[in-house]
CSV table of N, CA and C in Angstrom, one decimal:
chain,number,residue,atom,x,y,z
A,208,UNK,N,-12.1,8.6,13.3
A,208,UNK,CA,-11.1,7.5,13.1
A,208,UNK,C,-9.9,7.9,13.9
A,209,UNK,N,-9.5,7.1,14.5
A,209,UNK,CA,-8.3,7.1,15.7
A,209,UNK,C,-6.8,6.6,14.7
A,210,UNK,N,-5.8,7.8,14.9
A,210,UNK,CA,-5.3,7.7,14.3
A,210,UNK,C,-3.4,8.0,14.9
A,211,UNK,N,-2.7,7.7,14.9
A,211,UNK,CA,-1.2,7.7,15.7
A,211,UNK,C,-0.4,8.8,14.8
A,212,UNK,N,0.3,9.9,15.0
A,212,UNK,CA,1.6,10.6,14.1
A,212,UNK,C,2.6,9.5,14.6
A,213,UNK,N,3.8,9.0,13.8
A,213,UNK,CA,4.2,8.4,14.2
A,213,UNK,C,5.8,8.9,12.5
A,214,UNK,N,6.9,8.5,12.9
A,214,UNK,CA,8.5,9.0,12.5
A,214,UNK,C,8.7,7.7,11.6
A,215,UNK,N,8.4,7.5,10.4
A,215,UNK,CA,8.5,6.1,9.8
A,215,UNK,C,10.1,6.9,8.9
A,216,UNK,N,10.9,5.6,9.0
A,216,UNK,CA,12.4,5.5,8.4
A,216,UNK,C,11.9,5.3,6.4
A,217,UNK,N,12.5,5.8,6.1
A,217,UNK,CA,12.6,5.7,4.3
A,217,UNK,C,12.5,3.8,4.1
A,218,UNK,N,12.1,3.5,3.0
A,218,UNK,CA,11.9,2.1,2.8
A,218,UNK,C,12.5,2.1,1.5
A,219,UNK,N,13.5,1.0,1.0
A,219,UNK,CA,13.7,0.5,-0.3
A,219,UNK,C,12.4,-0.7,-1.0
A,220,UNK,N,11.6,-0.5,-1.9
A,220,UNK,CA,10.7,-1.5,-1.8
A,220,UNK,C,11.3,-1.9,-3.7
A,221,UNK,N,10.6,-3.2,-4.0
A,221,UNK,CA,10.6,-3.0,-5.5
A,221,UNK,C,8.7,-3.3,-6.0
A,222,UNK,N,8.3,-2.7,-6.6
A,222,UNK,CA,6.8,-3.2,-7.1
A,222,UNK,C,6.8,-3.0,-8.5
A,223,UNK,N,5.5,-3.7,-8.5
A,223,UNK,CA,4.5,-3.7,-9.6
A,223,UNK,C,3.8,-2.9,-10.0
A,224,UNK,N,3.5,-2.4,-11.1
A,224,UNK,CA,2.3,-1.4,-11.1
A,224,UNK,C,0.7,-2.0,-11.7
A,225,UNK,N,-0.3,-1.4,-10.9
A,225,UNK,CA,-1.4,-1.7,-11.4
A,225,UNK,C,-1.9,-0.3,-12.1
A,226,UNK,N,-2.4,0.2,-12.9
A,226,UNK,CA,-3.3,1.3,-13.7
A,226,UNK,C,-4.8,0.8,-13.9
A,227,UNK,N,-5.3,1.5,-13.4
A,227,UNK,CA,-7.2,1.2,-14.1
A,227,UNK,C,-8.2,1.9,-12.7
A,228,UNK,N,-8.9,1.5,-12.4
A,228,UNK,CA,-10.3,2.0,-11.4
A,228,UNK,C,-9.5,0.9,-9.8
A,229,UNK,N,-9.8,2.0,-8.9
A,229,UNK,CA,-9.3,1.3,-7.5
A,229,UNK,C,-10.8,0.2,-7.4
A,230,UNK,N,-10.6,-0.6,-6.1
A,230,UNK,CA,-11.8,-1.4,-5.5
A,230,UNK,C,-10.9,-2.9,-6.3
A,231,UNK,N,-12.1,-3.9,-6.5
A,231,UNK,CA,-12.0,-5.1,-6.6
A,231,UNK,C,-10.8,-5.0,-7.5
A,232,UNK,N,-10.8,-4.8,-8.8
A,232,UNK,CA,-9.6,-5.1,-9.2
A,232,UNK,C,-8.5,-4.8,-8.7
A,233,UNK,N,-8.3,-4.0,-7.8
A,233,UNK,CA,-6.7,-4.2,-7.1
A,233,UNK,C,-6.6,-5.2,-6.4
A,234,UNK,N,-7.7,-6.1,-5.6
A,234,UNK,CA,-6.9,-7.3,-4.8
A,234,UNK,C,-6.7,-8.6,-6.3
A,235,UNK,N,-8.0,-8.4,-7.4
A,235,UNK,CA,-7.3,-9.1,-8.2
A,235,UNK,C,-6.2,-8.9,-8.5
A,236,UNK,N,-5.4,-7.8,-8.6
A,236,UNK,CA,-3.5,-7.7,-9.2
A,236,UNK,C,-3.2,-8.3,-8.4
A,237,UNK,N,-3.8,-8.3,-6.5
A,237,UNK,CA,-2.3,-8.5,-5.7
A,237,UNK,C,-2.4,-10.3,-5.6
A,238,UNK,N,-3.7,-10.8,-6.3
A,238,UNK,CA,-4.5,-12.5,-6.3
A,238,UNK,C,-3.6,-12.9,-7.6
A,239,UNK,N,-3.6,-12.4,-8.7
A,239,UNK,CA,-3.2,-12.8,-9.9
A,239,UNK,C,-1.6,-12.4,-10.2
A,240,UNK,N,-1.3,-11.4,-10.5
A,240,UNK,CA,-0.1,-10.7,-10.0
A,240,UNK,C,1.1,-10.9,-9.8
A,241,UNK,N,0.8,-9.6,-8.5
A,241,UNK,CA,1.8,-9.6,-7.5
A,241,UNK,C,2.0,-10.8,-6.7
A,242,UNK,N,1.1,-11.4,-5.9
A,242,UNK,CA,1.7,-12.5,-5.3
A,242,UNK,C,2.3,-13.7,-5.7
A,243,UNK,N,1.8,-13.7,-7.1
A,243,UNK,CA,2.6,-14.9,-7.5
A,243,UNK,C,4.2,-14.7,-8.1
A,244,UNK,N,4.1,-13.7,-8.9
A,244,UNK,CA,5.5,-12.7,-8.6
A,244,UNK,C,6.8,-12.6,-8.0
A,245,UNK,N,5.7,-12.2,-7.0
A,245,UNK,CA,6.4,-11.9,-5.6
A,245,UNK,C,7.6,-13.4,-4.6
A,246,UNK,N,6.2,-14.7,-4.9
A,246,UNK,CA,6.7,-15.7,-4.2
A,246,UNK,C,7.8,-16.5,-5.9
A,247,UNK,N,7.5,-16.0,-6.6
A,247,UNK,CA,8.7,-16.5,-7.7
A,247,UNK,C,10.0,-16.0,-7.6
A,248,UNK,N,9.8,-14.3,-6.7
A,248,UNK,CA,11.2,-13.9,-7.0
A,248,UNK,C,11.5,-14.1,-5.5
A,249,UNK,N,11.0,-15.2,-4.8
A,249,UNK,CA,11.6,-15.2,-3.5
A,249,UNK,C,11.3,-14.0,-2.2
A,250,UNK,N,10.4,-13.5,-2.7
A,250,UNK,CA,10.2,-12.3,-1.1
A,250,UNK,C,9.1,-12.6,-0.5
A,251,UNK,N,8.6,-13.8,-0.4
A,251,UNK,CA,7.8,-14.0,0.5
A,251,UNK,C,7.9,-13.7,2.3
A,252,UNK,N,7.1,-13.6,2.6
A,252,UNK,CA,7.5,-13.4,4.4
A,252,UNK,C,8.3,-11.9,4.7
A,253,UNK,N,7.9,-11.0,4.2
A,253,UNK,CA,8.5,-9.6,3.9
A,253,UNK,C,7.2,-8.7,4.1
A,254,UNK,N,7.5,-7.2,4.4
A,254,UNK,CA,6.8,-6.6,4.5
A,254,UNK,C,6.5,-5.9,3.5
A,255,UNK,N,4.8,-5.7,3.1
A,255,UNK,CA,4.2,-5.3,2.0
A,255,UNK,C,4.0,-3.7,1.7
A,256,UNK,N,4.0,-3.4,0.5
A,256,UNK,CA,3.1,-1.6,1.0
A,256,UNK,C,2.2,-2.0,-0.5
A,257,UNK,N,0.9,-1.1,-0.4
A,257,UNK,CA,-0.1,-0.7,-1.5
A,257,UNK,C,-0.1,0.8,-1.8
A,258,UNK,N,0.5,1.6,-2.6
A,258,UNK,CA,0.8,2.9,-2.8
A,258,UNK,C,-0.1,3.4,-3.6
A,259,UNK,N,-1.0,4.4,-3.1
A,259,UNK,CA,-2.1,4.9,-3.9
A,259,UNK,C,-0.9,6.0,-4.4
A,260,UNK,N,-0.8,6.1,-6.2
A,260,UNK,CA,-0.6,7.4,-6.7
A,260,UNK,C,-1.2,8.6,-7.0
A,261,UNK,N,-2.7,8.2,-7.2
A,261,UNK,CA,-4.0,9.0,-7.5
A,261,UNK,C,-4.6,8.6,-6.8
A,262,UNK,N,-5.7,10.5,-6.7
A,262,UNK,CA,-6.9,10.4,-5.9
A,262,UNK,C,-8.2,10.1,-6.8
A,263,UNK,N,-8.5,9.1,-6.6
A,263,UNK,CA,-9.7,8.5,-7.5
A,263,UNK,C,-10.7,9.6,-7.5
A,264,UNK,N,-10.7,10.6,-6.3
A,264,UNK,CA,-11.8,11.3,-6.6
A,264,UNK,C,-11.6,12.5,-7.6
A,265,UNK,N,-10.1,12.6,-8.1
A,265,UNK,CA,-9.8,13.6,-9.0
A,265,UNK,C,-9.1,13.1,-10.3
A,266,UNK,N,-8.9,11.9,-10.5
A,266,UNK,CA,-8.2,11.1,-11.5
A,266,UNK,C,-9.2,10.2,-12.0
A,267,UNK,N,-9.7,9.9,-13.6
A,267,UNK,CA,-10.2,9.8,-13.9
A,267,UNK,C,-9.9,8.0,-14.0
A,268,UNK,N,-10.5,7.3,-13.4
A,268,UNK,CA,-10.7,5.8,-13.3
A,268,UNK,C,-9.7,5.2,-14.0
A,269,UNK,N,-10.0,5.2,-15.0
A,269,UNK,CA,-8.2,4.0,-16.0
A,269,UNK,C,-7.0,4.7,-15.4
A,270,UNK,N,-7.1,6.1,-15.2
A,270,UNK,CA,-5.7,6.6,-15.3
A,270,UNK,C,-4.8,6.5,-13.6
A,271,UNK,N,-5.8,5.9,-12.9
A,271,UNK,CA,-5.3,5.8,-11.4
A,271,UNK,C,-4.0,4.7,-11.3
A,272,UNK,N,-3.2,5.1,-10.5
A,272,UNK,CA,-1.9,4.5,-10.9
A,272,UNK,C,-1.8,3.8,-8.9
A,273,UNK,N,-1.5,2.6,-9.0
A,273,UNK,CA,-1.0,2.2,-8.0
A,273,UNK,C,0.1,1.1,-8.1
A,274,UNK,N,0.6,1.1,-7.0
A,274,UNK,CA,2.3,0.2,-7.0
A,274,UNK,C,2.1,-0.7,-5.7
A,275,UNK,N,2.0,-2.1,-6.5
A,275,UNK,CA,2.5,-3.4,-5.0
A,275,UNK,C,3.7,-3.4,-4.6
A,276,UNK,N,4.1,-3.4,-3.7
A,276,UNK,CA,5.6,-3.3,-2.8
A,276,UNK,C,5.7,-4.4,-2.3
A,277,UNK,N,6.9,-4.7,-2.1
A,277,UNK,CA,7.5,-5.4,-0.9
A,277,UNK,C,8.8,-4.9,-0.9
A,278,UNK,N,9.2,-4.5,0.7
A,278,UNK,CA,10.5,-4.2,1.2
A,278,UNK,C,11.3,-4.9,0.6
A,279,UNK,N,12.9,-4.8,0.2
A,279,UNK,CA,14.0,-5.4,-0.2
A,279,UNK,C,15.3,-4.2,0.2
A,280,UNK,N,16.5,-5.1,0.2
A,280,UNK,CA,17.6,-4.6,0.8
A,280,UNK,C,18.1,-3.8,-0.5
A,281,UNK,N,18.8,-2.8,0.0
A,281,UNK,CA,19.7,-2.1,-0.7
A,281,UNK,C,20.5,-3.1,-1.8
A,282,UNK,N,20.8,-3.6,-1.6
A,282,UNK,CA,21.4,-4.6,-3.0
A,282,UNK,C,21.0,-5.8,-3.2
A,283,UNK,N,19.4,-5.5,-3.3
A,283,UNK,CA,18.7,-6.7,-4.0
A,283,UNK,C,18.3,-6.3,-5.5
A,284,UNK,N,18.8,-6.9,-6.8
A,284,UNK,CA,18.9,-6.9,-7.7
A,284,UNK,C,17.7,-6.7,-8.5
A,285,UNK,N,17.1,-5.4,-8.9
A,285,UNK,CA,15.7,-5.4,-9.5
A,285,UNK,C,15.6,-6.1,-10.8
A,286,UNK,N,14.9,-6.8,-11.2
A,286,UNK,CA,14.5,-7.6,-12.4
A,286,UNK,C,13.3,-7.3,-13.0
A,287,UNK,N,13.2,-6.8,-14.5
A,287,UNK,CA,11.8,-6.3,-15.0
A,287,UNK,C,11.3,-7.8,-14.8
A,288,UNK,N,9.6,-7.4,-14.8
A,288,UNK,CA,8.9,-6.1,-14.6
A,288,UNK,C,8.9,-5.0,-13.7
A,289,UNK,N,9.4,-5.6,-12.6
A,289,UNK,CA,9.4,-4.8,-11.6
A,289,UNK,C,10.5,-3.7,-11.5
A,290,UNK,N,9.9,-2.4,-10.7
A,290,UNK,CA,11.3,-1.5,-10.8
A,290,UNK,C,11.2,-0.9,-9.2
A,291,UNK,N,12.4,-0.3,-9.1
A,291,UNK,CA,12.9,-0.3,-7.5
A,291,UNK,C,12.2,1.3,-7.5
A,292,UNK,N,11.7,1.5,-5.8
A,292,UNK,CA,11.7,3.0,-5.6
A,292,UNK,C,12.0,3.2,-3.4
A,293,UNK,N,12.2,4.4,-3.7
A,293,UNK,CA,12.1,4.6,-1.9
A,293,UNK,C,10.7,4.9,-1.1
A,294,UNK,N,10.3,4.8,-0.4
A,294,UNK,CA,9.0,4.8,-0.3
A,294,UNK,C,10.0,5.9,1.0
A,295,UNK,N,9.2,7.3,1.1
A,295,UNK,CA,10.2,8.8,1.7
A,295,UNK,C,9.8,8.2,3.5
A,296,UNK,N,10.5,8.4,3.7
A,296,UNK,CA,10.6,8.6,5.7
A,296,UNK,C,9.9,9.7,6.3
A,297,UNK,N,9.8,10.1,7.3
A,297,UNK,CA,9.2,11.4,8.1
A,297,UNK,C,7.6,11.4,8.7
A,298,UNK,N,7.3,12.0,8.8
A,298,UNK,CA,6.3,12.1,9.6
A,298,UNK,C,4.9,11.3,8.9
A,299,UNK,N,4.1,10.6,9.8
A,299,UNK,CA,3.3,9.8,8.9
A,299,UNK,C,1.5,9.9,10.1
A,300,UNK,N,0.8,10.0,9.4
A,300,UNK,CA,-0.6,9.8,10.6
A,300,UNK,C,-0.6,8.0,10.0
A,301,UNK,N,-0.7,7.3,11.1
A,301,UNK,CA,-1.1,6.0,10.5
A,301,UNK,C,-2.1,5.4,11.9
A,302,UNK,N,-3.3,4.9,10.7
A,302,UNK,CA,-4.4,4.0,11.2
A,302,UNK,C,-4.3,2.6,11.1
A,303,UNK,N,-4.9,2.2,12.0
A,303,UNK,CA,-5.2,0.5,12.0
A,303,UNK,C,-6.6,0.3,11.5
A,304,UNK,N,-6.3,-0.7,10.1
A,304,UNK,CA,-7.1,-1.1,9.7
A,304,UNK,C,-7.3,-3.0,9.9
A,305,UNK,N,-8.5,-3.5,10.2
A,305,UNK,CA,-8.9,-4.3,10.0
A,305,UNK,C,-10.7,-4.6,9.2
A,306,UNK,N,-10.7,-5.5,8.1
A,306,UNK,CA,-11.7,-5.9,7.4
A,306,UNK,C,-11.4,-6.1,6.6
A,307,UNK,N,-12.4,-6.2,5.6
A,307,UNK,CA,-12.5,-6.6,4.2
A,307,UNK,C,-12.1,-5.3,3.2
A,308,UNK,N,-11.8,-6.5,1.8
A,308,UNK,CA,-11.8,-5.8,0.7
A,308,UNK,C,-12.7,-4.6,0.2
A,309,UNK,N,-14.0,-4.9,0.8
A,309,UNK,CA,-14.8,-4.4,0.5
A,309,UNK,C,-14.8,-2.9,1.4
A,310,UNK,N,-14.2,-2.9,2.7
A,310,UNK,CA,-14.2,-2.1,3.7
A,310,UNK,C,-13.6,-0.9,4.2
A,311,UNK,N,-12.4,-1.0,3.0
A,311,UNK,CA,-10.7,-0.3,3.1
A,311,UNK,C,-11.4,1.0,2.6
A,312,UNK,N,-11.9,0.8,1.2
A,312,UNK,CA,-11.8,1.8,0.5
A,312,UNK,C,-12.7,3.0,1.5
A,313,UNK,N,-14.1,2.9,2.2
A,313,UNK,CA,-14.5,3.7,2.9
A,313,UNK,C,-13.7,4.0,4.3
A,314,UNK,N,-13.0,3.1,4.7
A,314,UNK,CA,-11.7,3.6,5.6
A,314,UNK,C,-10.9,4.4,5.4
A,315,UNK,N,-10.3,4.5,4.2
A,315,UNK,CA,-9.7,5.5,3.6
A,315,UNK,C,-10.0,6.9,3.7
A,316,UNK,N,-11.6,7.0,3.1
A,316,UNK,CA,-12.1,8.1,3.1
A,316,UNK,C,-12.6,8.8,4.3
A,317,UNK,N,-12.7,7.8,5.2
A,317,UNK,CA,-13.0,8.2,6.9
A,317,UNK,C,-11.9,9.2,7.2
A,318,UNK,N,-10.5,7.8,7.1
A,318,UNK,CA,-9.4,9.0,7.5
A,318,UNK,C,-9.0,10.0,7.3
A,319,UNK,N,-8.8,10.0,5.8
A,319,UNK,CA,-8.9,11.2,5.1
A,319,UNK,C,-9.6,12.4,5.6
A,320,UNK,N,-11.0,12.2,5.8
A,320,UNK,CA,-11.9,13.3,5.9
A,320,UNK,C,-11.3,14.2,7.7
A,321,UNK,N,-11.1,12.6,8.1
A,321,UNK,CA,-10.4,13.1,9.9
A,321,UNK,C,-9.2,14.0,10.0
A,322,UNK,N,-8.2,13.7,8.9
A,322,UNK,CA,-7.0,14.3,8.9
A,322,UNK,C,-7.4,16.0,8.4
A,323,UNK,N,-8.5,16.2,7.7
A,323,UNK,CA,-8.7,17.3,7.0
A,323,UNK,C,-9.6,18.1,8.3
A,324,UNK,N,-10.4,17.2,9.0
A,324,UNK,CA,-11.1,17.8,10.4
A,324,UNK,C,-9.8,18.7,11.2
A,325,UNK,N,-8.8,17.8,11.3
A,325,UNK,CA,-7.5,18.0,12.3
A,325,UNK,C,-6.5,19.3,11.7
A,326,UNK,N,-6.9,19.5,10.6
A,326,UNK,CA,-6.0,20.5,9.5
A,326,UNK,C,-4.7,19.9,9.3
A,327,UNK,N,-5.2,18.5,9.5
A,327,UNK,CA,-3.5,17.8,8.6
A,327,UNK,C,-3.4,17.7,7.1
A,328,UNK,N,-3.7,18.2,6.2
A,328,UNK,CA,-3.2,17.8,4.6
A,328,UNK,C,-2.3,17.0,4.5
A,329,UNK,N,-2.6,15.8,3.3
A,329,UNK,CA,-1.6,14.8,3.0
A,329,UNK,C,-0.5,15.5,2.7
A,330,UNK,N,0.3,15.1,2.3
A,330,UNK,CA,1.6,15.9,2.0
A,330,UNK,C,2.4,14.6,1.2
A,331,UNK,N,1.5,14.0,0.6
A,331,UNK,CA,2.3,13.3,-0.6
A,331,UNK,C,1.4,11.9,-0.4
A,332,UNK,N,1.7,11.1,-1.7
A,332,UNK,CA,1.6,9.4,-1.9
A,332,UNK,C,1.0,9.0,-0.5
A,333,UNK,N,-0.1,8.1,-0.2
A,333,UNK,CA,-0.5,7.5,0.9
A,333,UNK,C,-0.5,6.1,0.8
A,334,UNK,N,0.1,5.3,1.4
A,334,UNK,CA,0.1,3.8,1.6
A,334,UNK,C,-0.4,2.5,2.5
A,335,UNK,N,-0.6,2.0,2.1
A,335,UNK,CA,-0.8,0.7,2.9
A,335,UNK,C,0.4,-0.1,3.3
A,336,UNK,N,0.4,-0.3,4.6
A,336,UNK,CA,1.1,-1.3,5.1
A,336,UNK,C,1.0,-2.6,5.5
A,337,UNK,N,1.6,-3.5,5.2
A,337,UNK,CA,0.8,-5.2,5.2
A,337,UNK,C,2.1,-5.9,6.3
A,338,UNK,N,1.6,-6.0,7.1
A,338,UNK,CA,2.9,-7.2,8.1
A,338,UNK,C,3.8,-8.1,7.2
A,339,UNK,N,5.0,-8.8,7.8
A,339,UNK,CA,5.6,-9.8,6.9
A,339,UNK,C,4.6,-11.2,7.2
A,340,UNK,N,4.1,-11.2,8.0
A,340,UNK,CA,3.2,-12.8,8.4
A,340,UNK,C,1.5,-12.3,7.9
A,341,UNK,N,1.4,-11.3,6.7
A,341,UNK,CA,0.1,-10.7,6.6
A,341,UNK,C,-0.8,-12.4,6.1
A,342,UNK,N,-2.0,-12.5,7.3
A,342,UNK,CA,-3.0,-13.5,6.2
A,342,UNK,C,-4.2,-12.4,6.1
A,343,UNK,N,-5.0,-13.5,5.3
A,343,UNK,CA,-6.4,-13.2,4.8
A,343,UNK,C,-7.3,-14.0,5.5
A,344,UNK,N,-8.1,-13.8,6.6
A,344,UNK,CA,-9.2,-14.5,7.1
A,344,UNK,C,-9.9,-15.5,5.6
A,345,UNK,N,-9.8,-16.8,5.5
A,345,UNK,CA,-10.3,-17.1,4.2
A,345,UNK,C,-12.1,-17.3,4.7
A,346,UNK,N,-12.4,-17.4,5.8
A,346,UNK,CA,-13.9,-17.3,6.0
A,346,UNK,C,-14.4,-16.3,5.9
A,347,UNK,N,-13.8,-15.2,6.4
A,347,UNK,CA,-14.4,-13.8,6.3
A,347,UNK,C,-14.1,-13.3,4.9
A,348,UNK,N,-12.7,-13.2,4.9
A,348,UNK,CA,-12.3,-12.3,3.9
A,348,UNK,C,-11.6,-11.3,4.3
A,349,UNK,N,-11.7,-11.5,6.0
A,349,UNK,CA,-10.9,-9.7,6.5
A,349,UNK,C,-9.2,-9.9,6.4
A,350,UNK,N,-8.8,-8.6,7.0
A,350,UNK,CA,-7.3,-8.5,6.7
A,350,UNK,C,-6.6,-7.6,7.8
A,351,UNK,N,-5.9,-7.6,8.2
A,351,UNK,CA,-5.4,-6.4,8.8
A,351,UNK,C,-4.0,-5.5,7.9
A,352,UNK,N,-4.3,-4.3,8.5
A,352,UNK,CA,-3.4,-3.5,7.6
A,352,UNK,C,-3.1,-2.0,8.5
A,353,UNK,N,-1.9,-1.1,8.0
A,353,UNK,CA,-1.7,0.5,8.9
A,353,UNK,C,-2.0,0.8,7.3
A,354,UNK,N,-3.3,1.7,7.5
A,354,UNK,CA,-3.2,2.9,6.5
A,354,UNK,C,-1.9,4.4,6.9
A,355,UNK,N,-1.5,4.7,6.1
A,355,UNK,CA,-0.4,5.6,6.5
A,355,UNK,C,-0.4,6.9,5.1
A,356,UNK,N,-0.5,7.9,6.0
A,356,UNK,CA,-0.5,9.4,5.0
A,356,UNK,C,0.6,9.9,5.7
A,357,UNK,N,1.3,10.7,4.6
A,357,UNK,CA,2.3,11.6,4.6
A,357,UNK,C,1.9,12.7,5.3
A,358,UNK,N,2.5,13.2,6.3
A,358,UNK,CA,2.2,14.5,6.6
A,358,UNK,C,3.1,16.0,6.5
């Protein structure tokens, strides 16, 4: 997997949390959810992140914790449910992904496996990055997305 180091700036985001087993039910949170959420509290057309907290391969299914994001300004006013975090700056390996729901999860594990070929260890939280104009191919189903690990 081809992959860029690249100097990403600290992010103010506010999210959601989902808890349970990664795969399909995460795009259901971000279908049911977060997006509707998201376009209620006005941040539509903003840039996204998908924050894996756990490694599914070492966290036991329910207990996998992940957080929908979207970027907001320093003095945008958090409102439960949602709660505000920094998503950290510094050095990042980030991939281009394109496909499906169905496709990410073994992209993941590609990169992963590459960065560990390279002797890069994560070095914290790994995320997804979604454009502010992100669509969903509604015929295919594909997406585009920067997978991004801490390094």
């Amino acid at each position: 997997m081809e992959y860029d180091i690249r100097q990403l700036a600290p992010v103010r985001v506010v999210y959601l949390r989902y808890k349970g087993p990664f795969g399909p039910a995460l795009g259901e949170f971000w279908q049911e959810v977060f997006t509707p959420w998201q376009k209620a509290m006005g941040l539509v057309n903003k840039v996204t992140y998908g924050v894996a907290l756990d490694d599914p391969a070492s966290t036991p299914a329910a207990e996998c914790r992940y957080d929908a994001c979207v970027e907001v300004s320093a003095e945008y006013p958090v409102r439960e449910p949602a709660r505000a975090a920094e998503l950290a700056g510094g050095s990042y390996a980030v991939a281009q992904f394109h496909g499906t729901a169905a496709e990410i999860g073994p992209a993941w594990s590609a990169f992963f496996a590459q960065l560990q070929a390279d002797g890069k260890p994560p070095a914290g939280p790994c995320f997804e990055r979604y454009a502010a104009d992100y669509a969903m191919d509604p015929a295919s189903g594909a997406f585009s997305a920067e997978l991004c690990i801490p390094l």
